[in-house]
Short mmCIF file of N, CA and C in Angstrom, two decimals:
data_model
loop_
_atom_site.label_atom_id
_atom_site.label_comp_id
_atom_site.label_asym_id
_atom_site.label_seq_id
_atom_site.Cartn_x
_atom_site.Cartn_y
_atom_site.Cartn_z
N UNK A 1 20.72 -16.98 -78.16
CA UNK A 1 20.42 -15.43 -78.24
C UNK A 1 19.37 -14.95 -77.45
N UNK A 2 18.35 -15.79 -77.15
CA UNK A 2 17.24 -15.43 -76.33
C UNK A 2 17.63 -15.35 -74.87
N UNK A 3 18.58 -16.40 -74.53
CA UNK A 3 19.12 -16.16 -73.18
C UNK A 3 19.86 -14.94 -72.92
N UNK A 4 20.62 -14.53 -73.93
CA UNK A 4 21.36 -13.18 -73.85
C UNK A 4 20.56 -12.11 -73.73
N UNK A 5 19.42 -12.06 -74.56
CA UNK A 5 18.42 -10.98 -74.25
C UNK A 5 17.79 -11.02 -73.04
N UNK A 6 17.34 -12.11 -72.58
CA UNK A 6 16.83 -12.32 -71.08
C UNK A 6 17.73 -11.82 -70.06
N UNK A 7 18.95 -12.25 -70.34
CA UNK A 7 20.04 -11.73 -69.30
C UNK A 7 20.08 -10.40 -69.17
N UNK A 8 20.24 -9.68 -70.46
CA UNK A 8 20.39 -8.12 -70.36
C UNK A 8 19.17 -7.60 -69.90
N UNK A 9 17.90 -8.03 -70.04
CA UNK A 9 16.78 -7.52 -69.60
C UNK A 9 16.73 -7.61 -68.23
N UNK A 10 16.94 -8.69 -67.53
CA UNK A 10 17.01 -8.84 -66.17
C UNK A 10 18.07 -8.04 -65.48
N UNK A 11 19.23 -7.76 -66.09
CA UNK A 11 20.31 -6.83 -65.47
C UNK A 11 19.73 -5.52 -65.49
N UNK A 12 19.10 -5.16 -66.51
CA UNK A 12 18.70 -3.65 -66.78
C UNK A 12 17.71 -3.55 -65.88
N UNK A 13 16.61 -4.33 -65.53
CA UNK A 13 15.63 -4.29 -64.54
C UNK A 13 16.31 -4.16 -63.20
N UNK A 14 17.19 -4.87 -62.63
CA UNK A 14 17.72 -4.87 -61.48
C UNK A 14 18.46 -3.64 -61.45
N UNK A 15 19.23 -3.16 -62.17
CA UNK A 15 19.84 -1.81 -62.20
C UNK A 15 18.97 -0.61 -62.01
N UNK A 16 17.79 -0.55 -62.87
CA UNK A 16 16.73 0.35 -62.64
C UNK A 16 16.25 0.32 -61.31
N UNK A 17 15.73 -0.80 -60.60
CA UNK A 17 15.20 -0.97 -59.37
C UNK A 17 16.27 -0.56 -58.20
N UNK A 18 17.41 -0.84 -58.51
CA UNK A 18 18.51 -0.33 -57.49
C UNK A 18 18.47 1.18 -57.23
N UNK A 19 18.45 1.73 -58.55
CA UNK A 19 18.55 3.25 -58.48
C UNK A 19 17.23 3.79 -57.87
N UNK A 20 16.07 3.24 -58.26
CA UNK A 20 14.81 3.86 -57.82
C UNK A 20 14.71 3.72 -56.24
N UNK A 21 15.34 2.60 -55.67
CA UNK A 21 15.17 2.25 -54.16
C UNK A 21 16.25 2.97 -53.34
N UNK A 22 17.06 3.78 -53.90
CA UNK A 22 18.11 4.43 -53.16
C UNK A 22 17.59 5.29 -52.20
N UNK A 23 18.40 5.67 -51.19
CA UNK A 23 17.93 6.52 -49.99
C UNK A 23 17.73 7.88 -50.63
N UNK A 24 17.24 8.69 -49.73
CA UNK A 24 16.84 10.04 -50.00
C UNK A 24 18.15 10.85 -50.08
N UNK A 25 19.25 10.42 -49.63
CA UNK A 25 20.49 11.01 -49.62
C UNK A 25 20.96 11.32 -48.04
N UNK A 26 22.23 11.14 -48.02
CA UNK A 26 22.83 11.13 -46.65
C UNK A 26 22.33 12.21 -45.83
N UNK A 27 22.26 13.38 -46.27
CA UNK A 27 21.95 14.69 -45.64
C UNK A 27 20.60 14.72 -45.23
N UNK A 28 19.74 14.34 -46.21
CA UNK A 28 18.13 14.22 -45.78
C UNK A 28 17.86 13.07 -44.81
N UNK A 29 18.51 12.04 -45.00
CA UNK A 29 18.55 10.91 -43.99
C UNK A 29 18.79 11.36 -42.62
N UNK A 30 19.79 12.07 -42.53
CA UNK A 30 20.22 12.65 -41.29
C UNK A 30 19.26 13.57 -40.48
N UNK A 31 18.63 14.34 -41.53
CA UNK A 31 17.64 15.19 -40.91
C UNK A 31 16.47 14.63 -40.53
N UNK A 32 16.06 13.62 -41.30
CA UNK A 32 14.89 12.73 -40.93
C UNK A 32 14.99 12.21 -39.79
N UNK A 33 16.09 11.49 -39.51
CA UNK A 33 16.44 10.91 -38.15
C UNK A 33 16.55 11.75 -36.98
N UNK A 34 16.99 13.08 -37.25
CA UNK A 34 16.98 13.94 -36.13
C UNK A 34 15.58 14.51 -35.77
N UNK A 35 14.82 14.63 -36.85
CA UNK A 35 13.31 14.89 -36.51
C UNK A 35 12.65 13.55 -35.65
N UNK A 36 12.94 12.52 -36.17
CA UNK A 36 12.25 11.31 -35.34
C UNK A 36 12.72 11.38 -34.00
N UNK A 37 14.07 11.48 -33.59
CA UNK A 37 14.59 11.60 -32.24
C UNK A 37 13.97 12.88 -31.47
N UNK A 38 13.84 13.79 -32.21
CA UNK A 38 13.30 15.13 -31.65
C UNK A 38 11.96 14.78 -31.16
N UNK A 39 10.99 14.52 -32.03
CA UNK A 39 9.64 14.24 -31.60
C UNK A 39 9.56 13.06 -30.56
N UNK A 40 10.27 12.21 -30.59
CA UNK A 40 10.01 11.03 -29.56
C UNK A 40 10.86 11.21 -28.28
N UNK A 41 11.68 12.39 -28.29
CA UNK A 41 12.53 12.62 -27.12
C UNK A 41 11.72 12.87 -25.72
N UNK A 42 12.06 12.43 -24.54
CA UNK A 42 11.43 12.69 -23.48
C UNK A 42 12.21 13.47 -22.49
N UNK A 43 13.43 13.79 -22.84
CA UNK A 43 14.41 14.50 -22.29
C UNK A 43 15.06 15.56 -22.96
N UNK A 44 15.52 16.61 -22.65
CA UNK A 44 16.33 17.78 -23.42
C UNK A 44 17.86 17.16 -23.71
N UNK A 45 18.40 16.40 -22.90
CA UNK A 45 19.60 15.92 -23.19
C UNK A 45 19.66 15.16 -24.51
N UNK A 46 18.53 14.33 -24.72
CA UNK A 46 18.49 13.52 -26.04
C UNK A 46 18.34 14.48 -27.35
N UNK A 47 17.96 15.68 -27.13
CA UNK A 47 17.96 16.52 -28.43
C UNK A 47 18.91 17.73 -28.35
N UNK A 48 19.38 17.99 -27.36
CA UNK A 48 20.37 19.19 -27.09
C UNK A 48 21.63 19.09 -28.29
N UNK A 49 22.15 17.96 -28.56
CA UNK A 49 23.14 17.94 -29.50
C UNK A 49 22.77 17.99 -30.87
N UNK A 50 21.61 18.15 -31.19
CA UNK A 50 20.97 18.42 -32.48
C UNK A 50 20.52 19.77 -32.82
N UNK A 51 20.65 20.88 -31.92
CA UNK A 51 20.30 22.18 -31.90
C UNK A 51 21.55 23.09 -32.20
N UNK A 52 21.21 24.09 -32.83
CA UNK A 52 22.32 25.03 -33.27
C UNK A 52 22.73 25.84 -31.88
N UNK A 53 23.91 26.35 -31.82
CA UNK A 53 24.12 27.08 -30.48
C UNK A 53 23.05 28.26 -30.23
N UNK A 54 22.75 28.91 -31.41
CA UNK A 54 21.84 29.94 -31.24
C UNK A 54 20.49 29.48 -30.75
N UNK A 55 19.91 28.47 -31.45
CA UNK A 55 18.66 27.91 -30.80
C UNK A 55 18.68 27.38 -29.48
N UNK A 56 19.81 26.85 -29.07
CA UNK A 56 19.97 26.43 -27.64
C UNK A 56 19.59 27.71 -26.68
N UNK A 57 20.06 28.76 -26.97
CA UNK A 57 19.79 29.87 -26.09
C UNK A 57 18.33 30.20 -25.90
N UNK A 58 17.71 29.98 -26.86
CA UNK A 58 16.03 30.24 -26.83
C UNK A 58 15.36 29.01 -26.20
N UNK A 59 15.79 27.95 -26.71
CA UNK A 59 15.12 26.54 -26.64
C UNK A 59 15.86 25.78 -25.48
N UNK A 60 15.58 26.23 -24.25
CA UNK A 60 16.47 25.58 -23.08
C UNK A 60 15.70 24.36 -22.68
N UNK A 61 16.51 23.64 -21.47
CA UNK A 61 15.62 22.51 -21.09
C UNK A 61 14.35 23.02 -20.40
N UNK A 62 14.09 24.00 -19.86
CA UNK A 62 12.77 24.52 -19.42
C UNK A 62 11.71 24.74 -20.43
N UNK A 63 12.31 25.15 -21.64
CA UNK A 63 11.36 25.35 -22.79
C UNK A 63 11.03 24.08 -23.30
N UNK A 64 11.99 22.98 -23.33
CA UNK A 64 11.77 21.81 -23.81
C UNK A 64 10.56 21.11 -22.95
N UNK A 65 10.78 21.16 -21.71
CA UNK A 65 9.95 20.45 -20.66
C UNK A 65 8.41 21.15 -20.87
N UNK A 66 8.36 22.41 -20.96
CA UNK A 66 7.05 23.00 -21.34
C UNK A 66 6.52 22.53 -22.55
N UNK A 67 7.31 22.58 -23.65
CA UNK A 67 6.74 22.03 -24.93
C UNK A 67 6.29 20.77 -24.79
N UNK A 68 7.14 19.75 -24.11
CA UNK A 68 6.53 18.35 -23.90
C UNK A 68 5.23 18.29 -23.07
N UNK A 69 5.21 19.25 -22.30
CA UNK A 69 4.03 19.11 -21.37
C UNK A 69 2.63 19.61 -22.15
N UNK A 70 2.94 20.73 -22.91
CA UNK A 70 1.78 21.37 -23.55
C UNK A 70 1.35 20.32 -24.62
N UNK A 71 2.51 19.74 -25.48
CA UNK A 71 2.16 18.88 -26.40
C UNK A 71 1.39 17.51 -26.00
N UNK A 72 1.78 17.11 -25.00
CA UNK A 72 1.24 15.73 -24.44
C UNK A 72 -0.25 16.16 -23.95
N UNK A 73 -0.29 17.23 -23.34
CA UNK A 73 -1.77 17.52 -22.82
C UNK A 73 -2.68 18.04 -23.75
N UNK A 74 -2.26 18.79 -24.84
CA UNK A 74 -3.18 19.18 -25.79
C UNK A 74 -3.32 18.64 -26.99
N UNK A 75 -2.20 17.94 -27.53
CA UNK A 75 -2.27 16.99 -28.62
C UNK A 75 -2.23 15.48 -28.34
N UNK A 76 -1.67 15.01 -27.41
CA UNK A 76 -1.66 13.69 -27.22
C UNK A 76 -0.35 12.97 -28.04
N UNK A 77 -0.36 11.72 -28.23
CA UNK A 77 0.68 10.94 -28.81
C UNK A 77 0.56 11.23 -30.28
N UNK A 78 1.50 11.16 -31.05
CA UNK A 78 1.77 11.10 -32.63
C UNK A 78 1.02 9.85 -33.08
N UNK A 79 0.12 9.97 -34.01
CA UNK A 79 -0.42 8.64 -34.39
C UNK A 79 0.08 8.42 -35.97
N UNK A 80 0.54 9.69 -36.63
CA UNK A 80 1.27 9.44 -37.96
C UNK A 80 2.00 10.70 -38.23
N UNK A 81 2.97 10.48 -38.87
CA UNK A 81 4.10 11.67 -39.50
C UNK A 81 4.58 11.35 -40.71
N UNK A 82 4.19 12.17 -41.78
CA UNK A 82 4.52 11.87 -42.97
C UNK A 82 5.53 13.12 -43.66
N UNK A 83 6.53 12.95 -44.15
CA UNK A 83 7.23 14.13 -44.80
C UNK A 83 6.61 14.51 -45.88
N UNK A 84 6.28 15.73 -46.11
CA UNK A 84 5.44 16.20 -47.31
C UNK A 84 6.06 17.18 -48.26
N UNK A 85 7.27 17.96 -47.56
CA UNK A 85 7.76 19.10 -48.32
C UNK A 85 9.19 19.19 -47.82
N UNK A 86 10.09 19.20 -48.72
CA UNK A 86 11.38 19.76 -48.48
C UNK A 86 11.86 20.91 -49.20
N UNK A 87 12.29 22.06 -48.54
CA UNK A 87 12.94 23.14 -49.38
C UNK A 87 14.34 23.32 -49.01
N UNK A 88 15.11 23.46 -50.07
CA UNK A 88 16.67 23.46 -49.77
C UNK A 88 17.08 25.00 -50.20
N UNK A 89 17.80 25.35 -49.29
CA UNK A 89 18.71 26.67 -49.27
C UNK A 89 20.10 26.38 -49.40
N UNK A 90 20.80 27.45 -49.70
CA UNK A 90 22.28 27.32 -49.82
C UNK A 90 22.76 26.53 -48.44
N UNK A 91 22.42 27.11 -47.32
CA UNK A 91 23.02 26.84 -45.93
C UNK A 91 21.82 26.32 -45.17
N UNK A 92 20.73 25.99 -45.76
CA UNK A 92 19.69 25.54 -44.79
C UNK A 92 18.58 24.54 -45.59
N UNK A 93 17.81 23.82 -44.68
CA UNK A 93 16.90 22.92 -45.44
C UNK A 93 15.60 23.24 -44.44
N UNK A 94 14.43 23.06 -45.10
CA UNK A 94 13.14 23.11 -44.40
C UNK A 94 12.35 21.81 -44.63
N UNK A 95 12.09 21.14 -43.60
CA UNK A 95 11.24 19.94 -43.77
C UNK A 95 9.73 20.25 -43.21
N UNK A 96 8.74 19.76 -43.86
CA UNK A 96 7.55 19.99 -43.33
C UNK A 96 6.72 18.48 -43.25
N UNK A 97 6.12 18.14 -42.26
CA UNK A 97 5.59 16.92 -41.96
C UNK A 97 4.16 16.99 -41.65
N UNK A 98 3.30 16.40 -42.28
CA UNK A 98 1.89 16.35 -42.15
C UNK A 98 1.86 15.39 -40.87
N UNK A 99 1.27 15.77 -39.91
CA UNK A 99 1.27 15.09 -38.80
C UNK A 99 -0.31 14.94 -38.21
N UNK A 100 -0.66 13.90 -37.61
CA UNK A 100 -1.76 13.64 -36.86
C UNK A 100 -1.46 13.07 -35.41
N UNK A 101 -2.17 13.78 -34.33
CA UNK A 101 -1.99 13.34 -33.18
C UNK A 101 -3.37 12.66 -32.68
N UNK A 102 -3.23 12.09 -31.34
CA UNK A 102 -4.57 11.47 -30.85
C UNK A 102 -5.58 12.56 -30.67
N UNK A 103 -5.32 13.58 -30.24
CA UNK A 103 -6.33 14.58 -29.90
C UNK A 103 -6.49 15.56 -31.05
N UNK A 104 -5.59 15.80 -31.92
CA UNK A 104 -5.68 16.70 -32.86
C UNK A 104 -5.40 16.00 -34.26
N UNK A 105 -6.36 16.03 -35.10
CA UNK A 105 -6.22 14.93 -36.31
C UNK A 105 -5.22 15.59 -37.44
N UNK A 106 -5.06 16.97 -37.47
CA UNK A 106 -4.19 17.48 -38.49
C UNK A 106 -3.35 18.70 -38.09
N UNK A 107 -2.09 18.48 -38.22
CA UNK A 107 -1.13 19.52 -37.80
C UNK A 107 -0.05 19.37 -38.85
N UNK A 108 0.99 20.42 -38.78
CA UNK A 108 2.14 20.49 -39.57
C UNK A 108 3.28 20.71 -38.79
N UNK A 109 4.31 19.78 -38.62
CA UNK A 109 5.61 20.34 -37.95
C UNK A 109 6.54 20.74 -39.04
N UNK A 110 7.10 21.81 -38.76
CA UNK A 110 8.11 22.52 -39.71
C UNK A 110 9.60 22.37 -38.99
N UNK A 111 10.39 22.09 -39.56
CA UNK A 111 11.80 21.87 -38.95
C UNK A 111 12.57 22.58 -39.91
N UNK A 112 13.38 23.62 -39.39
CA UNK A 112 14.53 24.50 -40.12
C UNK A 112 15.72 23.88 -39.63
N UNK A 113 16.69 23.54 -40.54
CA UNK A 113 17.88 22.98 -40.30
C UNK A 113 18.96 23.92 -40.69
N UNK A 114 20.01 24.12 -40.09
CA UNK A 114 21.20 24.93 -40.47
C UNK A 114 22.18 23.88 -41.04
N UNK A 115 22.72 24.14 -42.23
CA UNK A 115 23.72 22.91 -42.65
C UNK A 115 25.05 23.56 -42.56
N UNK A 116 25.93 22.93 -41.70
CA UNK A 116 27.30 23.44 -41.67
C UNK A 116 28.19 22.27 -41.75
N UNK A 117 29.08 22.32 -42.89
CA UNK A 117 30.07 21.01 -43.19
C UNK A 117 29.36 19.72 -43.25
N UNK A 118 28.26 19.85 -44.02
CA UNK A 118 27.26 18.52 -44.10
C UNK A 118 26.84 17.95 -42.96
N UNK A 119 26.64 18.83 -41.86
CA UNK A 119 26.00 18.42 -40.62
C UNK A 119 24.62 19.23 -40.28
N UNK A 120 23.54 18.52 -40.17
CA UNK A 120 22.40 19.16 -40.05
C UNK A 120 22.25 19.58 -38.57
N UNK A 121 21.85 20.77 -38.17
CA UNK A 121 21.35 21.13 -36.73
C UNK A 121 20.06 21.99 -36.83
N UNK A 122 19.08 21.61 -35.84
CA UNK A 122 17.82 22.30 -35.78
C UNK A 122 18.11 23.77 -35.67
N UNK A 123 17.76 24.58 -36.42
CA UNK A 123 17.73 25.91 -36.16
C UNK A 123 16.54 26.45 -35.49
N UNK A 124 15.42 26.02 -35.95
CA UNK A 124 14.00 26.32 -35.52
C UNK A 124 12.92 25.20 -35.78
N UNK A 125 11.96 25.31 -34.96
CA UNK A 125 10.68 24.43 -35.38
C UNK A 125 9.58 24.82 -35.13
N UNK A 126 8.44 24.47 -35.51
CA UNK A 126 7.13 24.93 -35.18
C UNK A 126 5.94 23.99 -35.39
N UNK A 127 4.88 23.91 -34.88
CA UNK A 127 3.69 23.21 -35.12
C UNK A 127 2.64 24.28 -35.68
N UNK A 128 2.24 23.92 -36.84
CA UNK A 128 1.04 24.65 -37.27
C UNK A 128 -0.38 23.89 -37.26
N UNK A 129 -1.31 24.52 -36.98
CA UNK A 129 -2.78 24.02 -36.93
C UNK A 129 -3.55 24.57 -38.01
N UNK A 130 -4.45 23.75 -38.54
CA UNK A 130 -5.29 24.54 -39.51
C UNK A 130 -6.22 25.36 -39.06
N UNK A 131 -6.42 26.34 -39.73
CA UNK A 131 -7.38 27.56 -39.30
C UNK A 131 -8.80 27.04 -39.29
N UNK A 132 -9.39 27.51 -38.21
CA UNK A 132 -10.83 27.09 -38.01
C UNK A 132 -11.57 27.72 -38.99
N UNK A 133 -12.46 27.00 -39.39
CA UNK A 133 -13.48 27.68 -40.57
C UNK A 133 -14.17 28.87 -40.00
N UNK A 134 -14.37 30.01 -40.81
CA UNK A 134 -15.13 30.99 -40.27
C UNK A 134 -16.40 30.72 -40.16
N UNK A 135 -17.23 31.33 -39.19
CA UNK A 135 -18.70 30.91 -39.28
C UNK A 135 -19.41 31.67 -40.36
N UNK A 136 -20.40 31.04 -40.85
CA UNK A 136 -21.24 31.61 -41.87
C UNK A 136 -21.90 32.84 -41.52
N UNK A 137 -21.77 33.75 -42.62
CA UNK A 137 -22.60 35.27 -42.16
C UNK A 137 -23.84 35.00 -41.85
N UNK A 138 -24.50 35.74 -40.91
CA UNK A 138 -26.04 35.66 -40.57
C UNK A 138 -26.80 36.34 -41.73
N UNK A 139 -27.91 35.57 -42.09
CA UNK A 139 -28.62 36.24 -43.21
C UNK A 139 -29.02 37.70 -42.92
N UNK A 140 -29.09 38.37 -43.90
CA UNK A 140 -29.47 39.79 -43.89
C UNK A 140 -30.95 39.94 -43.55
N UNK A 141 -31.36 40.93 -42.41
CA UNK A 141 -32.65 40.98 -42.05
C UNK A 141 -33.22 42.18 -43.11
N UNK A 142 -34.50 42.00 -43.33
CA UNK A 142 -35.40 43.00 -44.12
C UNK A 142 -36.02 43.87 -43.35
#
């Protein structure tokens, strides 16, 4: 009887652990993979297939090259990138990443995805920096 109880407990623990370690979901996994490819890409051809046709009109090869140059000069290499927020809409997802760069310790990457037939494409993206602290008001003179 003890062996049976131990077998059931072990099986139950394995079942629970396999459910807990499941992936984030096929669609989210695809979006996260696209983000990884986008931020590590060094040429436009590597990311062009992941952009919506509308976004390609604004984010051309020249725009991508300018983005890379500005990003490399002002921010440096990415030292960490952690998914912090996922917002789901009927036909879109928004992923927010807390990001640290060599030159800028805190930033947020925001990627908006259009979802068409279970295929995510980047609709837009932005980088947000924390607002600088406002200077303390000068003491009032008497």
